[in-house]
Short mmCIF file of C-alpha atoms in Angstrom, two decimals:
data_model
loop_
_atom_site.label_atom_id
_atom_site.label_comp_id
_atom_site.label_asym_id
_atom_site.label_seq_id
_atom_site.Cartn_x
_atom_site.Cartn_y
_atom_site.Cartn_z
CA MET A 1 5.93 11.01 48.42
CA HIS A 2 4.94 14.63 48.88
CA ASP A 3 4.98 17.23 46.19
CA HIS A 4 7.24 20.17 47.05
CA ASP A 5 7.85 23.50 45.34
CA ASP A 6 11.15 24.36 43.71
CA ALA A 7 12.60 25.71 46.97
CA THR A 8 12.41 22.29 48.62
CA THR A 9 13.84 20.21 45.79
CA ALA A 10 16.54 19.00 48.17
CA GLY A 11 13.89 17.02 49.99
CA GLU A 12 13.00 15.07 46.86
CA ARG A 13 16.55 13.73 46.72
CA TRP A 14 16.01 12.01 50.04
CA PHE A 15 12.77 10.35 48.94
CA ASP A 16 14.63 8.95 45.92
CA TYR A 17 17.58 7.94 48.10
CA ALA A 18 15.26 6.08 50.49
CA ALA A 19 13.52 4.33 47.59
CA ALA A 20 16.90 3.12 46.29
CA HIS A 21 17.92 1.89 49.78
CA PRO A 22 14.78 0.25 51.20
CA HIS A 23 16.66 -1.21 54.17
CA THR A 24 17.86 2.22 55.30
CA ASN A 25 15.71 4.32 57.61
CA VAL A 26 16.25 8.03 56.79
CA GLU A 27 14.07 9.41 59.57
CA ILE A 28 15.33 12.23 61.77
CA GLY A 29 13.70 13.62 64.89
CA GLY A 30 13.93 14.45 68.54
CA VAL A 31 12.67 13.43 71.97
CA ALA A 32 11.20 16.01 74.35
CA VAL A 33 11.53 14.74 77.93
CA THR A 34 8.90 16.63 79.91
CA ALA A 35 7.88 16.93 83.56
CA GLY A 36 4.35 16.21 84.70
CA PRO A 37 1.60 13.71 83.95
CA ALA A 38 1.31 12.29 80.46
CA PRO A 39 -1.01 14.29 78.17
CA SER A 40 -4.33 12.90 77.00
CA SER A 41 -5.00 11.85 73.42
CA VAL A 42 -7.13 14.98 73.00
CA GLU A 43 -4.16 17.16 73.95
CA LEU A 44 -1.85 15.26 71.61
CA HIS A 45 -4.29 15.48 68.71
CA ALA A 46 -4.38 19.25 69.26
CA LEU A 47 -0.57 19.35 69.13
CA ILE A 48 -0.56 17.38 65.91
CA ASP A 49 -3.12 19.74 64.38
CA LEU A 50 -0.91 22.73 65.26
CA MET A 51 1.99 21.07 63.45
CA ARG A 52 -0.15 20.27 60.42
CA MET A 53 -1.26 23.89 60.24
CA ALA A 54 2.37 25.07 60.37
CA HIS A 55 3.42 22.97 57.36
CA PRO A 56 0.71 21.77 54.92
CA PRO A 57 2.69 18.73 53.60
CA LEU A 58 2.35 17.25 57.10
CA ARG A 59 -1.32 16.63 56.33
CA ASP A 60 -0.61 14.22 53.48
CA ARG A 61 -0.37 10.47 53.52
CA ALA A 62 2.81 8.79 52.29
CA ARG A 63 2.74 7.50 48.73
CA PRO A 64 5.28 6.31 46.15
CA ARG A 65 6.45 8.64 43.41
CA GLY A 66 3.98 8.71 40.54
CA ALA A 67 1.13 7.18 42.53
CA LYS A 68 -2.19 8.93 42.90
CA ALA A 69 -2.91 10.79 46.10
CA VAL A 70 -4.73 8.68 48.68
CA GLY A 71 -6.10 11.56 50.70
CA PRO A 72 -5.13 13.44 53.85
CA THR A 73 -4.45 11.95 57.23
CA VAL A 74 -6.14 12.55 60.58
CA PRO A 75 -4.22 13.23 63.83
CA ALA A 76 -4.65 9.66 65.06
CA ASP A 77 -2.68 8.39 62.03
CA HIS A 78 0.42 10.12 63.37
CA LEU A 79 0.18 9.06 67.02
CA GLU A 80 1.18 5.98 68.97
CA GLU A 81 1.59 5.32 72.70
CA VAL A 82 4.13 3.12 74.48
CA ALA A 83 3.87 2.30 78.19
CA LEU A 84 7.32 1.62 79.63
CA THR A 85 8.55 -0.55 82.47
CA THR A 86 7.30 1.00 85.69
CA GLN A 87 10.04 3.05 87.34
CA GLY A 88 12.52 1.82 84.75
CA GLY A 89 14.12 5.27 84.59
CA ASP A 90 16.46 6.35 81.83
CA PRO A 91 17.47 2.80 80.74
CA ALA A 92 13.82 1.95 80.04
CA LEU A 93 13.29 5.19 78.12
CA HIS A 94 16.53 4.66 76.18
CA SER A 95 15.52 1.13 75.17
CA ALA A 96 12.05 2.28 74.13
CA ILE A 97 13.49 5.00 71.89
CA GLU A 98 15.66 2.43 70.14
CA ARG A 99 12.69 0.08 69.65
CA VAL A 100 10.47 2.81 68.22
CA CYS A 101 13.15 4.12 65.85
CA ALA A 102 13.89 0.58 64.63
CA GLN A 103 10.37 0.44 63.11
CA PRO A 104 10.17 2.91 60.18
CA LEU A 105 6.99 4.86 59.55
CA MET A 106 4.92 3.27 56.81
CA ASP A 107 1.66 5.00 55.90
CA VAL A 108 2.77 8.47 56.99
CA THR A 109 6.01 10.41 56.64
CA TRP A 110 6.07 11.76 60.19
CA GLY A 111 4.80 10.60 63.56
CA MET A 112 4.67 11.24 67.29
CA THR A 113 5.11 8.62 70.01
CA LEU A 114 4.13 9.12 73.65
CA LEU A 115 6.49 7.28 76.01
CA HIS A 116 5.52 7.15 79.69
CA GLY A 117 5.73 5.06 82.85
CA HIS A 118 9.50 5.01 83.23
CA ARG A 119 9.42 7.62 86.00
CA ASP A 120 6.77 9.35 88.13
CA ASP A 121 5.76 12.74 86.80
CA GLU A 122 7.75 12.48 83.57
CA PHE A 123 6.95 11.49 80.00
CA ALA A 124 8.60 11.84 76.61
CA LEU A 125 7.28 12.78 73.19
CA LEU A 126 9.26 11.28 70.32
CA LEU A 127 8.84 13.18 67.07
CA ARG A 128 10.31 11.77 63.86
CA ALA A 129 9.95 12.49 60.15
CA HIS A 130 11.28 11.36 56.80
CA HIS A 131 14.31 13.51 55.98
CA GLY A 132 12.80 14.36 52.60
CA LEU A 133 9.92 16.06 54.37
CA LEU A 134 11.78 17.99 57.07
CA ASP A 135 15.32 18.91 58.08
CA GLY A 136 16.55 19.57 61.61
CA MET A 137 15.62 23.25 61.60
CA SER A 138 12.12 22.41 60.37
CA LEU A 139 11.67 19.93 63.20
CA ILE A 140 12.53 22.71 65.63
CA GLY A 141 10.05 24.94 63.80
CA ILE A 142 7.08 22.60 64.10
CA THR A 143 8.01 21.85 67.72
CA LEU A 144 7.83 25.56 68.46
CA ALA A 145 4.48 25.71 66.66
CA ALA A 146 3.13 22.86 68.79
CA MET A 147 4.26 24.64 71.95
CA ARG A 148 2.75 27.92 70.75
CA GLU A 149 6.14 29.61 70.68
CA PRO A 150 7.43 32.15 68.13
CA GLY A 151 8.67 30.49 64.99
CA LEU A 152 12.12 30.42 63.49
CA PRO A 153 13.61 33.91 63.23
CA ARG A 154 14.42 35.24 59.80
CA ARG A 155 18.11 35.34 58.99
CA ARG A 156 19.77 38.10 57.06
CA THR A 157 21.03 36.44 53.92
CA PRO A 158 22.47 37.89 50.72
CA PRO A 159 20.21 37.92 47.67
CA VAL A 160 20.65 35.04 45.27
CA PRO A 161 21.54 36.28 41.78
CA PRO A 162 19.83 34.57 38.86
CA PRO A 163 21.90 31.66 37.52
CA SER A 164 24.09 32.54 34.57
CA TRP A 165 26.96 30.60 33.03
CA THR A 166 29.83 32.66 34.30
CA SER A 167 33.34 31.25 34.46
CA ALA A 168 32.90 30.81 38.24
CA ARG A 169 29.77 28.73 37.69
CA VAL A 170 31.51 26.54 35.11
CA ARG A 171 34.41 25.95 37.51
CA ALA A 172 31.93 25.09 40.30
CA LEU A 173 30.24 22.52 38.03
CA VAL A 174 33.58 20.95 37.09
CA ARG A 175 34.55 20.67 40.78
CA ALA A 176 31.16 19.14 41.65
CA VAL A 177 31.35 16.56 38.84
CA ALA A 178 34.92 15.68 39.78
CA GLY A 179 33.90 15.35 43.41
CA ILE A 180 31.49 12.51 42.66
CA ALA A 181 33.24 10.99 39.62
CA LEU A 182 36.86 10.66 40.74
CA PRO A 183 37.93 7.77 42.98
CA ALA A 184 37.62 8.39 46.69
CA ASN A 185 39.30 6.75 49.65
CA ALA A 186 37.36 7.56 52.78
CA ILE A 187 38.26 5.54 55.87
CA SER A 188 35.60 3.11 57.04
CA LEU A 189 35.27 2.87 60.81
CA GLY A 190 33.73 -0.58 60.75
CA PRO A 191 35.49 -3.94 60.94
CA ASP A 192 37.19 -5.17 57.77
CA ARG A 193 34.84 -6.65 55.19
CA VAL A 194 31.78 -6.00 57.40
CA GLN A 195 29.09 -4.16 55.46
CA ALA A 196 26.54 -2.16 57.45
CA PRO A 197 23.84 -2.57 58.50
CA THR A 198 24.34 -5.67 60.58
CA GLY A 199 21.33 -4.99 62.79
CA PRO A 200 19.21 -2.21 64.30
CA PRO A 201 21.43 0.81 65.10
CA ARG A 202 22.65 1.54 68.61
CA ARG A 203 21.74 4.97 70.03
CA MET A 204 23.58 6.89 72.74
CA TRP A 205 23.47 10.43 74.11
CA VAL A 206 25.70 12.51 76.32
CA HIS A 207 25.40 16.15 77.36
CA THR A 208 27.67 19.01 78.37
CA PRO A 209 27.10 22.69 79.22
CA LEU A 210 26.76 24.75 76.06
CA PRO A 211 28.54 27.80 77.60
CA ARG A 212 31.56 25.54 78.10
CA MET A 213 31.80 24.82 74.37
CA LYS A 214 31.25 28.48 73.52
CA ALA A 215 34.07 29.47 75.87
CA ILE A 216 36.45 27.06 74.12
CA ALA A 217 35.39 28.48 70.75
CA ARG A 218 35.89 32.04 71.95
CA GLU A 219 39.33 31.39 73.44
CA GLY A 220 40.44 29.39 70.42
CA SER A 221 39.06 31.96 67.92
CA VAL A 222 37.02 29.29 66.17
CA SER A 223 33.32 28.48 65.75
CA LEU A 224 31.33 26.25 68.08
CA ASN A 225 30.99 23.85 65.16
CA ASP A 226 34.78 23.66 64.93
CA VAL A 227 34.94 22.69 68.62
CA TYR A 228 32.34 19.98 68.05
CA LEU A 229 34.15 18.50 65.04
CA ALA A 230 37.64 18.77 66.55
CA ALA A 231 36.47 16.89 69.64
CA LEU A 232 34.94 14.30 67.33
CA ALA A 233 38.24 13.96 65.44
CA GLY A 234 40.02 13.08 68.68
CA ALA A 235 37.26 10.80 69.94
CA LEU A 236 37.34 8.70 66.74
CA ARG A 237 41.04 7.84 66.97
CA PRO A 238 40.57 4.40 68.64
CA TRP A 239 38.36 3.25 65.74
CA LEU A 240 40.76 4.16 62.94
CA PRO A 241 42.32 1.21 61.10
CA HIS A 242 45.91 0.51 62.06
CA LYS A 243 46.90 -0.16 58.47
CA GLY A 244 45.87 1.27 55.16
CA THR A 245 45.48 4.74 53.73
CA GLY A 246 42.63 7.21 53.44
CA THR A 247 41.04 10.10 55.28
CA VAL A 248 38.20 10.49 57.72
CA ARG A 249 35.82 12.41 55.47
CA VAL A 250 32.61 13.63 57.04
CA THR A 251 29.63 15.16 55.29
CA VAL A 252 28.36 18.24 57.10
CA PRO A 253 24.82 19.41 56.22
CA LEU A 254 24.78 23.13 55.46
CA ASN A 255 21.64 25.23 55.80
CA THR A 256 20.77 26.84 52.44
CA ARG A 257 17.81 28.99 53.50
CA ARG A 258 17.99 32.43 51.92
CA GLY A 259 15.66 35.35 51.45
CA ASP A 260 12.06 34.14 51.27
CA THR A 261 13.03 30.70 52.58
CA SER A 262 14.96 31.97 55.64
CA ALA A 263 12.23 30.77 58.01
CA ALA A 264 10.65 28.13 55.76
CA LEU A 265 9.86 24.54 56.66
CA GLY A 266 10.97 21.63 54.52
CA ASN A 267 14.44 20.34 53.65
CA PHE A 268 16.90 23.10 52.73
CA HIS A 269 20.30 21.49 53.12
CA ARG A 270 23.23 20.34 51.06
CA GLY A 271 26.18 18.26 52.19
CA VAL A 272 29.65 19.77 52.37
CA PRO A 273 32.69 17.45 52.77
CA VAL A 274 35.15 18.06 55.62
CA THR A 275 38.29 16.04 56.34
CA LEU A 276 38.81 15.51 60.07
CA PRO A 277 42.43 15.76 61.30
CA CYS A 278 42.26 12.61 63.41
CA HIS A 279 45.96 11.87 62.79
CA LEU A 280 47.25 14.91 64.71
CA PRO A 281 48.52 14.08 68.21
CA THR A 282 47.06 16.87 70.38
CA ALA A 283 43.61 18.37 70.86
CA ALA A 284 44.91 21.89 70.22
CA GLU A 285 46.46 20.86 66.91
CA ARG A 286 43.27 19.10 65.87
CA LEU A 287 41.21 22.22 66.62
CA ALA A 288 43.54 24.44 64.57
CA ALA A 289 43.45 21.99 61.67
CA THR A 290 39.66 21.67 61.90
CA ARG A 291 39.38 25.46 61.57
CA LEU A 292 41.22 25.19 58.27
CA ALA A 293 39.26 22.11 57.17
CA THR A 294 35.89 23.83 57.66
CA ARG A 295 36.90 26.72 55.42
CA ASN A 296 34.98 25.10 52.56
CA ILE A 297 31.80 25.25 54.68
CA ARG A 298 32.14 29.01 55.03
CA ILE A 299 32.96 29.41 51.34
CA SER A 300 30.05 27.18 50.30
CA HIS A 301 27.67 29.17 52.49
CA ARG A 302 28.41 32.31 50.47
CA ASP A 303 28.79 30.68 47.05
CA PRO A 304 25.69 31.17 44.83
CA ASP A 305 26.95 28.34 42.59
CA ALA A 306 27.34 25.75 45.36
CA ASP A 307 24.31 23.76 44.17
CA VAL A 308 25.10 23.98 40.46
CA LEU A 309 25.35 20.20 40.07
CA PHE A 310 21.78 19.65 41.21
CA ASP A 311 20.66 22.71 39.24
CA VAL A 312 21.75 21.13 35.95
CA LEU A 313 21.02 17.46 36.69
CA PRO A 314 17.58 16.16 35.71
CA THR A 315 15.48 15.70 38.84
CA ARG A 316 15.25 11.96 38.31
CA TRP A 317 19.05 11.73 38.83
CA HIS A 318 19.18 13.69 42.09
CA GLY A 319 18.73 10.63 44.27
CA ARG A 320 21.54 8.81 42.45
CA ALA A 321 23.88 11.77 42.91
CA LEU A 322 23.06 11.92 46.62
CA ALA A 323 23.73 8.19 46.94
CA ARG A 324 27.07 8.68 45.20
CA ILE A 325 28.02 11.51 47.56
CA LEU A 326 27.06 9.47 50.64
CA HIS A 327 28.61 6.19 49.48
CA TRP A 328 30.65 4.72 52.34
CA ARG A 329 33.82 4.80 50.24
CA ARG A 330 33.40 8.57 49.81
CA THR A 331 32.00 9.57 53.18
CA THR A 332 33.13 8.08 56.47
CA MET A 333 30.13 9.49 58.33
CA VAL A 334 27.60 12.33 58.58
CA ALA A 335 28.09 14.90 61.35
CA THR A 336 25.29 17.43 61.73
CA HIS A 337 24.59 20.25 64.16
CA VAL A 338 21.13 21.59 65.03
CA PRO A 339 20.94 24.73 67.18
CA GLY A 340 17.70 24.74 69.13
CA PRO A 341 15.70 26.92 71.51
CA THR A 342 17.88 29.15 73.66
CA ARG A 343 15.56 28.86 76.68
CA PRO A 344 13.49 25.97 78.06
CA LEU A 345 10.03 25.37 76.57
CA ARG A 346 6.74 24.40 78.15
CA LEU A 347 4.27 21.94 76.69
CA ASN A 348 0.76 22.90 77.84
CA GLY A 349 2.30 24.25 81.04
CA ARG A 350 4.62 21.28 81.57
CA LYS A 351 8.35 22.03 81.63
CA THR A 352 10.39 20.32 78.90
CA ARG A 353 13.59 19.29 80.63
CA THR A 354 15.52 17.93 77.70
CA MET A 355 15.34 17.70 73.91
CA LEU A 356 17.38 14.82 72.52
CA PRO A 357 18.26 14.76 68.79
CA LEU A 358 17.62 11.64 66.69
CA MET A 359 19.98 11.01 63.78
CA PHE A 360 19.80 8.47 60.95
CA LEU A 361 22.46 6.12 59.59
CA PRO A 362 23.05 6.36 55.80
CA ALA A 363 23.23 3.17 53.75
CA GLY A 364 26.50 1.28 54.32
CA HIS A 365 27.67 3.60 57.10
CA HIS A 366 28.76 2.49 60.54
CA LEU A 367 28.39 5.79 62.39
CA SER A 368 26.57 9.13 62.37
CA VAL A 369 26.49 11.87 64.98
CA CYS A 370 24.42 14.95 65.70
CA LEU A 371 25.02 17.84 68.09
CA GLY A 372 21.74 19.30 69.31
CA GLU A 373 21.33 22.39 71.46
CA TYR A 374 18.60 23.02 74.01
CA ALA A 375 18.71 25.99 76.38
CA ASP A 376 22.19 25.94 77.98
CA THR A 377 22.93 22.30 77.14
CA ALA A 378 24.58 20.60 74.16
CA HIS A 379 23.58 16.98 73.51
CA LEU A 380 25.70 14.67 71.39
CA ALA A 381 23.60 11.95 69.76
CA VAL A 382 25.42 8.90 68.43
CA VAL A 383 23.84 6.32 66.15
CA ALA A 384 26.04 3.36 65.25
CA ASP A 385 25.90 -0.02 63.59
CA PRO A 386 26.18 -2.78 66.21
CA SER A 387 29.28 -4.17 64.47
CA LEU A 388 31.40 -1.26 65.75
CA PRO A 389 33.39 -2.60 68.72
CA ASP A 390 33.33 -0.68 72.02
CA ILE A 391 31.22 2.08 70.48
CA ASP A 392 29.71 2.75 73.93
CA GLU A 393 32.99 4.54 74.71
CA LEU A 394 32.58 7.19 72.01
CA PRO A 395 30.39 9.67 73.98
CA ALA A 396 32.78 9.64 76.96
CA ARG A 397 35.77 10.05 74.65
CA TRP A 398 34.12 13.08 73.04
CA LEU A 399 33.68 14.63 76.50
CA ALA A 400 37.33 13.86 77.31
CA GLU A 401 38.36 15.72 74.14
CA LEU A 402 36.39 18.76 75.35
CA ASP A 403 38.28 18.49 78.64
CA ALA A 404 41.56 18.57 76.71
CA LEU A 405 40.47 21.57 74.65
CA GLU A 406 39.28 23.35 77.74
CA GLY A 407 42.64 22.78 79.39
CA ALA A 408 44.45 24.10 76.33
CA PHE A 409 42.41 27.26 75.78
CA THR A 410 40.60 28.14 79.01
CA GLN A 411 41.18 28.11 82.74
CA PRO A 412 40.75 24.51 83.96
CA ARG A 413 37.75 23.80 86.14
CA PRO A 414 36.28 20.56 87.47
CA VAL A 415 33.69 19.01 85.19
CA THR A 416 31.58 15.99 86.08
CA ALA A 417 31.14 13.88 82.98
CA PRO A 418 27.70 12.25 82.84
CA MET A 419 27.34 8.65 81.79
CA PRO A 420 26.46 8.22 78.11
CA SER A 421 23.13 6.61 79.07
CA THR A 422 22.03 9.71 80.97
CA ILE A 423 19.42 11.33 78.76
CA THR A 424 17.67 13.84 80.98
CA ASP A 425 19.02 17.25 81.81
CA PRO A 426 16.62 19.20 84.07
CA ALA A 427 16.33 22.87 83.18
CA PRO A 428 16.06 25.58 85.87
CA ASP A 429 12.56 25.87 87.27
CA HIS A 430 12.62 29.64 87.02
CA ALA A 431 13.48 29.77 83.30
CA GLU A 432 10.98 31.54 81.08
CA PRO A 433 9.51 29.64 78.11
CA VAL A 434 10.99 31.91 75.44
CA ALA A 435 12.61 30.29 72.44
CA THR A 436 14.68 31.35 69.47
CA SER A 437 16.78 29.32 67.10
CA SER A 438 19.76 30.03 64.88
CA ALA A 439 20.58 28.46 61.56
CA GLU A 440 21.77 24.89 61.35
CA GLN A 441 25.46 24.53 60.51
CA ASP A 442 26.14 28.24 60.08
CA ALA A 443 29.86 27.78 60.54
#
């Protein structure tokens, strides 16, 4: 495990969590689908060196807590190559991504995989990392570094006052302790008495125009994140149990970068619980209720005492607290959102058509989702335990919910829904390779 400074303590929780759940892969990442011939190993080693320069912990070899350092890595330690079925197209690429992600990294905490052969003049670079090392915004940051683009912009954030035991801080600690100590009754989406994992996770993607989601948010006077979650609330309805009580409780990662860490790399996130209004009958009602349900995200973003529990807990207990928060009886699923580059990127002159997010599945969970943005496209990534019946329908149902929201709040227009297995989204040839990124989960 890597040593981090105090600002990246959140990352240490994930190393402890992974150690306590050895059968759970907590890697996150992304796949850049790029036009042109596959790069040489020399080019890829140069990319890896650029990433290692951007974030020094990327140079270290993986090691257990308390073990002695075993020395730095070399670029070749982080690289593998997979030749795909000739002219296999998207299905071959999709299958290869699943196979690669099913094999966790061992000697290193991050890696790059070159996937090629599925289509003439196209290849994919799969980048993945242990969640304790990097969060979604950091993955975007090192991707920009590899493509020689400007880094993450600094965000204007309020100063963090020094901790003091005010009445507000005491109340925040009581709420945090109660949140993990009191009984919880989150709905499980999996079959009765079936404990995940039952096999390697299934992965699916679907995309939709980002301006479309922004228009719904604007007309509905909500955030884009509210649109994403409200559509998810409607899409999940077929998987809710017919009997029993409980709520669909999702954990939403909230970016905690402030001040000197506003553009830092590492893991700077905490989970905020949100109850999805899946029970409401119409898309418009679900969006209005989601706006109210995400109020605690906005409050937590401004609250200097939001992390008080982890501030007072001994570090050795952080992993246990995280496991308690993410227990499948307390959290139905994780739903994250990673804003990405606003314009298409180029990799050594080659146009990157699509950037697909890669999400992980927490221990005991049946489903996780991630909304990733690239240029003018939003990609929904679904990762699910194979025991979930008919889960292939979820991406299309999420798109149908956007259709319903669009009909309720904007002028209807014809939209062609892509198949969930479609994972390339060509960007305009004339687009300039300029990139910026906003903060993850700034609701």
